[in-house]
mmCIF file of C-alpha atoms in Angstrom:
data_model
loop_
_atom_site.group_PDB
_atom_site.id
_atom_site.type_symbol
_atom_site.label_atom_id
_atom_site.label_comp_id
_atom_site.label_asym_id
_atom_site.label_seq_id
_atom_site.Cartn_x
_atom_site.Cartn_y
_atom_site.Cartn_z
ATOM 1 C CA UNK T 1 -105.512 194.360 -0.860
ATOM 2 C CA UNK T 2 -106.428 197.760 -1.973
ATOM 3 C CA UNK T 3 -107.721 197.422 -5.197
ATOM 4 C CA UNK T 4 -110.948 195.607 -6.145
ATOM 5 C CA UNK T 5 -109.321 192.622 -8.110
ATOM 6 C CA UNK T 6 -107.128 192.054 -5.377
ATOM 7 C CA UNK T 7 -111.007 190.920 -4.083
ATOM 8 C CA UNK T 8 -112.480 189.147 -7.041
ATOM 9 C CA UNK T 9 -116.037 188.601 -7.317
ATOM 10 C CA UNK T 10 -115.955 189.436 -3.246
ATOM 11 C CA UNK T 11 -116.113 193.159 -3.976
ATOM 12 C CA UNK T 12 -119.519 194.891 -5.173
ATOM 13 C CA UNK T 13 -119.418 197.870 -6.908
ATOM 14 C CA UNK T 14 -121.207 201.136 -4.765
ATOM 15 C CA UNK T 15 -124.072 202.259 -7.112
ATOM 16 C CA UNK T 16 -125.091 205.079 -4.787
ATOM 17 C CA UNK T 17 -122.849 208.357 -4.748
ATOM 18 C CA UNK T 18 -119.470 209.772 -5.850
ATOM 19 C CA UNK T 19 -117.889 209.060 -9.341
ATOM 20 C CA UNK T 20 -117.666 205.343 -9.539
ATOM 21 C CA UNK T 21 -114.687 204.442 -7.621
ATOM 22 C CA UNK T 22 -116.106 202.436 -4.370
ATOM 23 C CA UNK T 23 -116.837 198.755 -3.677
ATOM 24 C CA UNK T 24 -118.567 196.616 -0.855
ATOM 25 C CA UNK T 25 -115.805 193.974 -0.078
ATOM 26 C CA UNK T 26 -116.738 190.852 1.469
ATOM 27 C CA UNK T 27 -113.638 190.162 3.675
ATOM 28 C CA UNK T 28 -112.994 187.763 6.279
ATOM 29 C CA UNK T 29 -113.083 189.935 8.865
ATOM 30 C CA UNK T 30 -116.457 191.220 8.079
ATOM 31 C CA UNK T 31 -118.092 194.045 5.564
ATOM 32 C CA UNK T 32 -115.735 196.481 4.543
ATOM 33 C CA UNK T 33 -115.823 199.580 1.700
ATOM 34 C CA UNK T 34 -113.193 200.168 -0.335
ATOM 35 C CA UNK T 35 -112.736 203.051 -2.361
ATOM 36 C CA UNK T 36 -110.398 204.878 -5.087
ATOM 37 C CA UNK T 37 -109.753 208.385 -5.196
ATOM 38 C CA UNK T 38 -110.987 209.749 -8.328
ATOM 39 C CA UNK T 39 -111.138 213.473 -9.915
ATOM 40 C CA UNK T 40 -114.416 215.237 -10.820
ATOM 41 C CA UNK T 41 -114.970 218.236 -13.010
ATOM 42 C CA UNK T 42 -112.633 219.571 -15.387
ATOM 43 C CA UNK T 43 -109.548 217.878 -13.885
ATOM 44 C CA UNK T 44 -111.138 214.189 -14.245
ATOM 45 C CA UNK T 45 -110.196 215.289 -18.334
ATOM 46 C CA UNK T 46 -106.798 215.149 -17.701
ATOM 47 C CA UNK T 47 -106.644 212.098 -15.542
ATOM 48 C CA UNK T 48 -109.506 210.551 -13.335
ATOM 49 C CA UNK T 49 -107.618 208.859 -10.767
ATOM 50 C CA UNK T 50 -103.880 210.047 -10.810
ATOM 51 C CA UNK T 51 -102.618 212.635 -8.643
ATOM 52 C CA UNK T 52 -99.606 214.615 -8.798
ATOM 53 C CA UNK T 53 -96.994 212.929 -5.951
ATOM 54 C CA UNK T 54 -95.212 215.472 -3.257
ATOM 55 C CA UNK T 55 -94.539 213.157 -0.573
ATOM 56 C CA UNK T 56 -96.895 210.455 1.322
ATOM 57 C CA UNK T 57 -98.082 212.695 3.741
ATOM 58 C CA UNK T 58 -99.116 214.876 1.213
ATOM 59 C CA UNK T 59 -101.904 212.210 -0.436
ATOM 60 C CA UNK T 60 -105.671 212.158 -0.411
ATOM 61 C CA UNK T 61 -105.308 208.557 1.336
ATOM 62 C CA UNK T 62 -103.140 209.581 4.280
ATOM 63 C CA UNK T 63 -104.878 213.109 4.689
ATOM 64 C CA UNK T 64 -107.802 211.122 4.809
ATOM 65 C CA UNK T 65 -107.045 208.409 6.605
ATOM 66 C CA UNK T 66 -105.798 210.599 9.612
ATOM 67 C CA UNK T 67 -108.694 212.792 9.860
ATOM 68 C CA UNK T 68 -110.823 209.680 9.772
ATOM 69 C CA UNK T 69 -108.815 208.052 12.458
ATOM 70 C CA UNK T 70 -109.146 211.212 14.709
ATOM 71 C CA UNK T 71 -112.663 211.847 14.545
ATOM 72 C CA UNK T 72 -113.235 207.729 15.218
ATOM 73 C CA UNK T 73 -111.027 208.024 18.474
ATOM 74 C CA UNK T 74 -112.584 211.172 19.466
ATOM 75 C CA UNK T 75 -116.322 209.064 19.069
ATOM 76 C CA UNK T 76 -117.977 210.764 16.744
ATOM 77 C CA UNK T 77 -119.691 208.692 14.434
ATOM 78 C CA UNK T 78 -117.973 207.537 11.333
ATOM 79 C CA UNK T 79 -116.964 204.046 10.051
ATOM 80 C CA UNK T 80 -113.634 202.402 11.497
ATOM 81 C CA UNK T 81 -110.522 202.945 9.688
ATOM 82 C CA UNK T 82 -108.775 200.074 8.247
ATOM 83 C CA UNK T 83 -105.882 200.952 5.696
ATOM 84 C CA UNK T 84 -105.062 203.993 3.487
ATOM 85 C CA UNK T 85 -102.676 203.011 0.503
ATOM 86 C CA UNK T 86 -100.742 205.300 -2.165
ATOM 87 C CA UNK T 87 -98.969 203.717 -5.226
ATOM 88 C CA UNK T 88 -96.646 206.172 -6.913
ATOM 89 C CA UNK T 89 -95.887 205.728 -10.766
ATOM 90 C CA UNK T 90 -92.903 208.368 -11.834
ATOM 91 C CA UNK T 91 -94.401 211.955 -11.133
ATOM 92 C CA UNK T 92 -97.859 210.645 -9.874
ATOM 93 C CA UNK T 93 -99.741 208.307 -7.866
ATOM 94 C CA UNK T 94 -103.139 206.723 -7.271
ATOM 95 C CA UNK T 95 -104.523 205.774 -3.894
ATOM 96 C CA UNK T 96 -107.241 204.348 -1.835
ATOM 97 C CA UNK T 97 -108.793 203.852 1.159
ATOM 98 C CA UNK T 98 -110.406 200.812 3.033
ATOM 99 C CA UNK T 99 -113.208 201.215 6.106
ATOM 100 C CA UNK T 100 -115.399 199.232 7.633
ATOM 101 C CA UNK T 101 -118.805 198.951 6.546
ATOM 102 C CA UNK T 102 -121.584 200.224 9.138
ATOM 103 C CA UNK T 103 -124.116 197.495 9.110
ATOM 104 C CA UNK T 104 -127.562 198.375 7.461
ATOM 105 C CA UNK T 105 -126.279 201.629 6.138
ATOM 106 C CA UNK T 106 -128.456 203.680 3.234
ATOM 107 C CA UNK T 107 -127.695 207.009 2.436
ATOM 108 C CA UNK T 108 -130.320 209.392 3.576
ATOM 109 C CA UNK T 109 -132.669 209.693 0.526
ATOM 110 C CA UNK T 110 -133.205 205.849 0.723
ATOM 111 C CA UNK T 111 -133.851 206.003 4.517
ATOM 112 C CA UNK T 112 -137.488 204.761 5.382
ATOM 113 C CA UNK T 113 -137.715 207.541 7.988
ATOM 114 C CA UNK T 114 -137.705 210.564 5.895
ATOM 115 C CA UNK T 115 -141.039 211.569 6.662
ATOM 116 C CA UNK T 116 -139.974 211.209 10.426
ATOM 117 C CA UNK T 117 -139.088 215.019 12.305
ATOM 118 C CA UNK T 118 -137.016 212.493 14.643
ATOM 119 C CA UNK T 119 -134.219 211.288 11.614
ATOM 120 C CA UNK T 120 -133.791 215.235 10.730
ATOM 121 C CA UNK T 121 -133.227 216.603 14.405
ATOM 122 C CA UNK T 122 -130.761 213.258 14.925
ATOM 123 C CA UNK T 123 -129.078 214.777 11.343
ATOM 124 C CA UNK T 124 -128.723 218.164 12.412
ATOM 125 C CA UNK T 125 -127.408 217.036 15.590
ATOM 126 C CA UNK T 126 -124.967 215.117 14.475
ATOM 127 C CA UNK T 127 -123.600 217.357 12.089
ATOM 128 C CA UNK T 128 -123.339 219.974 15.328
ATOM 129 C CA UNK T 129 -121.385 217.447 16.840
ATOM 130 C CA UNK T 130 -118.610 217.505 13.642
ATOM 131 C CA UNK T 131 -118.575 221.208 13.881
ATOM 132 C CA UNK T 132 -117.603 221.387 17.484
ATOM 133 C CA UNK T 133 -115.262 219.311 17.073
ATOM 134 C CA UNK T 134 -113.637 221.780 14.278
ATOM 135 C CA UNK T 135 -114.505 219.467 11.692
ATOM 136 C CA UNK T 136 -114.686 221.018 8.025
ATOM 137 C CA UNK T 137 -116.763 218.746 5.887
ATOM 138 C CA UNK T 138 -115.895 220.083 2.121
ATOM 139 C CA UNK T 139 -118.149 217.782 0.713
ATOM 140 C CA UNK T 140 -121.174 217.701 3.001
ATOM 141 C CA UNK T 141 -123.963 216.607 0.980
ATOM 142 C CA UNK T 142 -126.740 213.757 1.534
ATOM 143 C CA UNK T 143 -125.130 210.495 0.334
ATOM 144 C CA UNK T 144 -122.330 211.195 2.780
ATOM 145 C CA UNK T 145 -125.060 210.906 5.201
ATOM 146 C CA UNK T 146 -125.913 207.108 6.401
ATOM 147 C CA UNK T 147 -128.445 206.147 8.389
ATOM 148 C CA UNK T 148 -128.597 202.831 10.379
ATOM 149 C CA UNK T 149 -131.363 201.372 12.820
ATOM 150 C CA UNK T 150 -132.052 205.441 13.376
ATOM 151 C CA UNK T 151 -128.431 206.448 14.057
ATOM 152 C CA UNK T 152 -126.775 208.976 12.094
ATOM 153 C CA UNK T 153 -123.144 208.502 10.242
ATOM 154 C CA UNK T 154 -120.961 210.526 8.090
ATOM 155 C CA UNK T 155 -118.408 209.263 6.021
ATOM 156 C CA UNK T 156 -116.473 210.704 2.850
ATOM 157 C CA UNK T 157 -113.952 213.009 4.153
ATOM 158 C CA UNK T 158 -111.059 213.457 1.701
ATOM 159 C CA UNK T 159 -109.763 216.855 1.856
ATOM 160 C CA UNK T 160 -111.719 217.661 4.996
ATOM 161 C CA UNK T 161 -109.899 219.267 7.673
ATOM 162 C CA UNK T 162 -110.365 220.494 11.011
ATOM 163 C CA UNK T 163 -110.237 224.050 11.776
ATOM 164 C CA UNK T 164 -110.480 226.381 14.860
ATOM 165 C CA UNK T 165 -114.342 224.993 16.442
ATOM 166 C CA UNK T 166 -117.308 227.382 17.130
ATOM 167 C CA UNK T 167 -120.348 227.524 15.460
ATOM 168 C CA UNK T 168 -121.628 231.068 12.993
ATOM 169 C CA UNK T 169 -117.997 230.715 11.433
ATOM 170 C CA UNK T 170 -118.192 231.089 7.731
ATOM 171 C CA UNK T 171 -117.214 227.125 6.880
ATOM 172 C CA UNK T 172 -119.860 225.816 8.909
ATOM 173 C CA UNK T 173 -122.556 228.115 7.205
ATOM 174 C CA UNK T 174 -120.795 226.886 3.728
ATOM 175 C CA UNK T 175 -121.456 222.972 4.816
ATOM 176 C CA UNK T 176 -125.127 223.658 6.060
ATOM 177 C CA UNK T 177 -125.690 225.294 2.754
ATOM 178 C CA UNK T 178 -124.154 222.539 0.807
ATOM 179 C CA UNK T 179 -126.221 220.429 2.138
ATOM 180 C CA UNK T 180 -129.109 222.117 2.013
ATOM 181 C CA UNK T 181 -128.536 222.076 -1.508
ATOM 182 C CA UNK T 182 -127.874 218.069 -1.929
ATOM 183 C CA UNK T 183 -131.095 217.590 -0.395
ATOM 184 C CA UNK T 184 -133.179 219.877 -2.384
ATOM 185 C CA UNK T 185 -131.607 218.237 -5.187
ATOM 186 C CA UNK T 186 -131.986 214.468 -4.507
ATOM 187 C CA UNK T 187 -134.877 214.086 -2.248
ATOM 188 C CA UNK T 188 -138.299 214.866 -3.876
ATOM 189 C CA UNK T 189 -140.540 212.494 -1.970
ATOM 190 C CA UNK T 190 -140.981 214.836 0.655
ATOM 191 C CA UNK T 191 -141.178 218.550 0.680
ATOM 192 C CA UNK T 192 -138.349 219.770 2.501
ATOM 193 C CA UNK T 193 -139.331 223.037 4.436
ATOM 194 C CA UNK T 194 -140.410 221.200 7.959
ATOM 195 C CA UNK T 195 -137.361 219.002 7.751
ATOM 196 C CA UNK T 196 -134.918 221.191 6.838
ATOM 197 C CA UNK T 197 -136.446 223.246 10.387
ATOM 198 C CA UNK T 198 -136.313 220.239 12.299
ATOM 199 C CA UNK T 199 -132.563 219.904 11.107
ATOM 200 C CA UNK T 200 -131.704 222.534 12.128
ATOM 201 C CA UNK T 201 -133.540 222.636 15.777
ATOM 202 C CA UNK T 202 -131.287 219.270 16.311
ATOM 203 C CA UNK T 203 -128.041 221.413 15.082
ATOM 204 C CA UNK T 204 -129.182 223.835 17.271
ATOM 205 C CA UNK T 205 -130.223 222.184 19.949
ATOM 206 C CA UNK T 206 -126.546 220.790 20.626
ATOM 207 C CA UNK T 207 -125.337 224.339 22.313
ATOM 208 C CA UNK T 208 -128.178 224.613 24.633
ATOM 209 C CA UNK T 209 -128.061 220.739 26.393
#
């Protein structure tokens, strides 16, 4: 169930974000992503998808899947769980992760309402949201930001983690900046500056309603 043949021609490969390892699966009980854990960097030399096994709650898939499950029963915004899976091979294992998909999702450089203060604010409050909740988004960048019918998801949290809450804390400065960065980097159809503002006015907005 966890692996894209187990789908046949009912899973789509992702060709937005991360390394290659997600698909759009077709299942019967609706729209689903599924996606393998896969290295980056220097380490993806050595081997792109296997990880060193040191017990099951140890893997990406079950770190993952239990932040993931926490943050959806808490009601922040972030697809439905559905199954974590980790298949261990001698010393190693690979593993993967299955969510529901979040109907008319794009990632936020393909959202029609970039030139819209509105979208950023609704960002920047969202990601407020995540941080008082202690959330510690490692990889905070702008295709792990959806946007649907003008609500705001995140998604993508392997090897987040959540941490004591409270806002001018050194790991929430390190995720604004991240993302600051993504966006500079992938979205050129606008100039940044006033959004980037209006981001963080939502973000900042949070404490004082």
């Amino acid at each position: 169930m966890l692996s894209p043949s187990y789908w046949n021609d009912r899973a789509e490969p992702v060709s937005v974000g991360g390394r290659g390892g997600a698909w759009f699966v077709d299942a019967d009980q609706g729209g689903m992503v599924l996606r393998m854990y896969r290295r980056g960097g220097v380490a993806a030399r050595l081997s792109e998808s296997r990880y060193l096994f040191t017990g099951w709650h140890r893997t990406r898939s079950y770190r993952e899947f239990q932040v993931l499950s926490q943050l959806y029963q808490i009601g922040l915004p972030v697809p439905e769980p559905v199954a974590a899976s980790a298949c261990q091979s001698g010393l190693f294992y690979q593993a993967a992760i299955l969510i529901r998909r979040i109907p008319d999702a794009v990632p936020l450089p393909e959202a029609c309402e970039l030139s819209k203060e509105a979208i950023w604010w609704e960002v920047g409050r969202t990601i407020r949201r995540f941080h008082d909740a202690g959330l510690d988004h490692v990889d905070l960048n702008c295709d792990n930001i959806l946007v649907a019918n003008g609500l705001v998801y995140v998604i993508d949290f392997d090897r987040c983690l959540f941490r004591k809450p409270g806002v001018e804390k050194r790991w929430t400065k390190r995720n604004l900046s991240r993302l600051y960065r993504s966006i500079e980097k992938r979205i050129d159809t606008v100039d940044i500056t006033k959004p980037w503002q209006s981001l963080l006015a939502g973000y900042s907005k949070v404490a004082q309603s």
